[in-house]
Amino acid sequence: MAAKATPCKDALAKWAAGPGGGAPLDALERVELCGLCPPIEKMDSSLAGLKRCRHLALSTNNLDKIGNLAGLEALESLSLGRNCIKKLENLEAVAGTLQQLWVSYNQIDRLAGIEKCIQLRVLYASNNRIKDWAEVERLAALPLLEHLLLIGNPLYCEWRDNNALPQYRVEVLKRVPTLKKLDGQPVDVEEREAARK
Amino acid sequence: EEAERDLAEAKPALDAALSALNSITPKDIGALKALKNPPDVIKRIFDCVLLLRHLPVNKASWQDVKGAMVLAGTYEEAVKMMGDMNFLQSLVNFPKEAINDETVELLQPYFAAPDFNYDSAKKASGNVAGLCNWAASMCKYHEVAKVVEPKIAK
């Protein structure tokens, strides 16, 4: 019978060993622990060794919390899609460097915690549980945010089901005027103009 | 010129994607919908289509299929998707420029399964196996375009 979960520490050691083997944890710039069987359930303290890691991917696992990011001094992109994460917590440790946060296919209903990630350029958060404009308004605190993905959230589905996606786009742009791409489509001049009114 | 050369490299992937789609007929989709429990590899291929379209998939869970651990498919969502009369056309018109790195990463665990390829899908369920090539081609296109676009912008 298979173990219930893969310890993060073990997955990390295996990645560090790599096909060639032998890279020390603190030298790795890219770490991908995606789609492990059995899934990873916890971000543990072994992650602290990833001093130079710029891209950390833990998508397609079974994480229910974000944590143990202290020590990832160089982290630019964090990929946590398709887990069971409910809130954006414990991001303070990487808020000064984080440029991309990928959290689609989780159970996030509030974006509280995102405000501190002032370097953020990309937020992919499709298929979560965001249902209020108040959550989108939090993104106004991010001066560099260019790409936002909200498809499949209750807020998006409500406007889509009312055949009102063009208006939805303008509503998002009113709140987050820095966006260049929304839901995969470039923001055009007319939309920007409509959002200014 | 370098950008053009790189784009030319992506062309075969796109052609493969289109011919994969053209091999599927509405009749194939109809036959598939009639199956209560389609072959497992087909369920997983449809997960890739769901992910590319940002449609719902279940929490990741693994199962043993012929000795290999593979992700379980979210077939109820696939059936909903096939219910749309324009399903095949929507794939032909798929906005491939809108694919992002996250989606490509979410597809990788499916591609890693030993039976996830056109031949085994074809054996299991005929023409809809073309969707397997389509999904792979979309990812390939994204990877090439990502390198080319900044060069064109210059």
PDB file of C-alpha atoms in Angstrom, chain A residues 2-80:
ATOM      1  CA  ALA A   2       1.333   3.429  -0.951  1.00  0.00           C
ATOM      2  CA  ALA A   3       2.176   5.976   1.727  1.00  0.00           C
ATOM      3  CA  LYS A   4      -0.468   8.641   2.281  1.00  0.00           C
ATOM      4  CA  ALA A   5       1.726  11.616   1.432  1.00  0.00           C
ATOM      5  CA  THR A   6       5.138  12.408   0.023  1.00  0.00           C
ATOM      6  CA  PRO A   7       7.120  14.468   2.574  1.00  0.00           C
ATOM      7  CA  CYS A   8       8.229  17.749   1.016  1.00  0.00           C
ATOM      8  CA  LYS A   9      11.723  17.068   2.357  1.00  0.00           C
ATOM      9  CA  ASP A  10      11.956  13.784   0.422  1.00  0.00           C
ATOM     10  CA  ALA A  11      10.657  15.306  -2.812  1.00  0.00           C
ATOM     11  CA  LEU A  12      13.187  18.096  -2.481  1.00  0.00           C
ATOM     12  CA  ALA A  13      16.078  15.715  -1.824  1.00  0.00           C
ATOM     13  CA  LYS A  14      15.108  13.726  -4.907  1.00  0.00           C
ATOM     14  CA  TRP A  15      14.931  16.872  -7.065  1.00  0.00           C
ATOM     15  CA  ALA A  16      18.300  18.068  -5.751  1.00  0.00           C
ATOM     16  CA  ALA A  17      19.863  14.705  -6.575  1.00  0.00           C
ATOM     17  CA  GLY A  18      18.438  15.108 -10.105  1.00  0.00           C
ATOM     18  CA  PRO A  19      19.276  12.814 -12.986  1.00  0.00           C
ATOM     19  CA  GLY A  20      22.946  13.877 -12.765  1.00  0.00           C
ATOM     20  CA  GLY A  21      22.880  14.157  -8.999  1.00  0.00           C
ATOM     21  CA  GLY A  22      24.706  16.140  -6.404  1.00  0.00           C
ATOM     22  CA  ALA A  23      23.488  19.761  -6.571  1.00  0.00           C
ATOM     23  CA  PRO A  24      23.332  21.323  -3.100  1.00  0.00           C
ATOM     24  CA  LEU A  25      19.929  22.749  -2.125  1.00  0.00           C
ATOM     25  CA  ASP A  26      21.247  26.253  -1.735  1.00  0.00           C
ATOM     26  CA  ALA A  27      22.474  26.310  -5.347  1.00  0.00           C
ATOM     27  CA  LEU A  28      19.189  25.381  -7.022  1.00  0.00           C
ATOM     28  CA  GLU A  29      17.451  28.147  -8.966  1.00  0.00           C
ATOM     29  CA  ARG A  30      14.500  26.122 -10.192  1.00  0.00           C
ATOM     30  CA  VAL A  31      12.668  23.536  -8.124  1.00  0.00           C
ATOM     31  CA  GLU A  32       9.675  21.655  -9.510  1.00  0.00           C
ATOM     32  CA  LEU A  33       7.881  19.269  -7.178  1.00  0.00           C
ATOM     33  CA  CYS A  34       4.713  19.010  -9.270  1.00  0.00           C
ATOM     34  CA  GLY A  35       2.189  16.223  -9.503  1.00  0.00           C
ATOM     35  CA  LEU A  36       3.807  13.862  -7.024  1.00  0.00           C
ATOM     36  CA  CYS A  37       2.249  10.530  -6.215  1.00  0.00           C
ATOM     37  CA  PRO A  38       1.387  10.292  -3.410  1.00  0.00           C
ATOM     38  CA  PRO A  39       0.872  14.071  -3.229  1.00  0.00           C
ATOM     39  CA  ILE A  40       2.791  16.471  -0.989  1.00  0.00           C
ATOM     40  CA  GLU A  41       0.524  17.666   1.835  1.00  0.00           C
ATOM     41  CA  LYS A  42       2.733  20.120   3.672  1.00  0.00           C
ATOM     42  CA  MET A  43       5.269  22.816   2.812  1.00  0.00           C
ATOM     43  CA  ASP A  44       7.843  21.929   5.476  1.00  0.00           C
ATOM     44  CA  SER A  45      10.931  23.641   6.863  1.00  0.00           C
ATOM     45  CA  SER A  46      13.225  21.896   4.385  1.00  0.00           C
ATOM     46  CA  LEU A  47      12.246  24.644   1.906  1.00  0.00           C
ATOM     47  CA  ALA A  48      14.315  27.109   3.957  1.00  0.00           C
ATOM     48  CA  GLY A  49      17.461  25.723   2.343  1.00  0.00           C
ATOM     49  CA  LEU A  50      16.484  27.068  -1.089  1.00  0.00           C
ATOM     50  CA  LYS A  51      18.481  30.279  -0.762  1.00  0.00           C
ATOM     51  CA  ARG A  52      18.886  30.929  -4.471  1.00  0.00           C
ATOM     52  CA  CYS A  53      15.655  29.426  -5.733  1.00  0.00           C
ATOM     53  CA  ARG A  54      13.869  31.771  -8.145  1.00  0.00           C
ATOM     54  CA  HIS A  55      11.049  29.430  -9.246  1.00  0.00           C
ATOM     55  CA  LEU A  56       9.412  27.042  -6.804  1.00  0.00           C
ATOM     56  CA  ALA A  57       6.627  24.835  -8.154  1.00  0.00           C
ATOM     57  CA  LEU A  58       4.400  22.636  -5.990  1.00  0.00           C
ATOM     58  CA  SER A  59       1.352  22.450  -8.259  1.00  0.00           C
ATOM     59  CA  THR A  60      -0.913  19.381  -8.520  1.00  0.00           C
ATOM     60  CA  ASN A  61      -0.446  18.209  -4.935  1.00  0.00           C
ATOM     61  CA  ASN A  62      -2.560  18.259  -1.822  1.00  0.00           C
ATOM     62  CA  LEU A  63      -1.350  21.293   0.128  1.00  0.00           C
ATOM     63  CA  ASP A  64      -3.881  22.976   2.367  1.00  0.00           C
ATOM     64  CA  LYS A  65      -1.636  25.813   3.583  1.00  0.00           C
ATOM     65  CA  ILE A  66       1.108  28.092   2.344  1.00  0.00           C
ATOM     66  CA  GLY A  67       4.036  28.207   4.756  1.00  0.00           C
ATOM     67  CA  ASN A  68       7.749  27.860   5.510  1.00  0.00           C
ATOM     68  CA  LEU A  69       8.903  30.333   2.874  1.00  0.00           C
ATOM     69  CA  ALA A  70      11.374  32.103   5.189  1.00  0.00           C
ATOM     70  CA  GLY A  71      14.855  31.730   3.732  1.00  0.00           C
ATOM     71  CA  LEU A  72      13.791  31.792   0.079  1.00  0.00           C
ATOM     72  CA  GLU A  73      15.537  35.087  -0.413  1.00  0.00           C
ATOM     73  CA  ALA A  74      15.508  35.059  -4.207  1.00  0.00           C
ATOM     74  CA  LEU A  75      12.026  33.700  -4.891  1.00  0.00           C
ATOM     75  CA  GLU A  76      10.434  35.332  -7.947  1.00  0.00           C
ATOM     76  CA  SER A  77       7.723  32.864  -8.876  1.00  0.00           C
ATOM     77  CA  LEU A  78       5.698  30.543  -6.717  1.00  0.00           C
ATOM     78  CA  SER A  79       3.459  27.934  -8.327  1.00  0.00           C
ATOM     79  CA  LEU A  80       0.803  26.327  -6.126  1.00  0.00           C
TER      80      LEU A  80
END
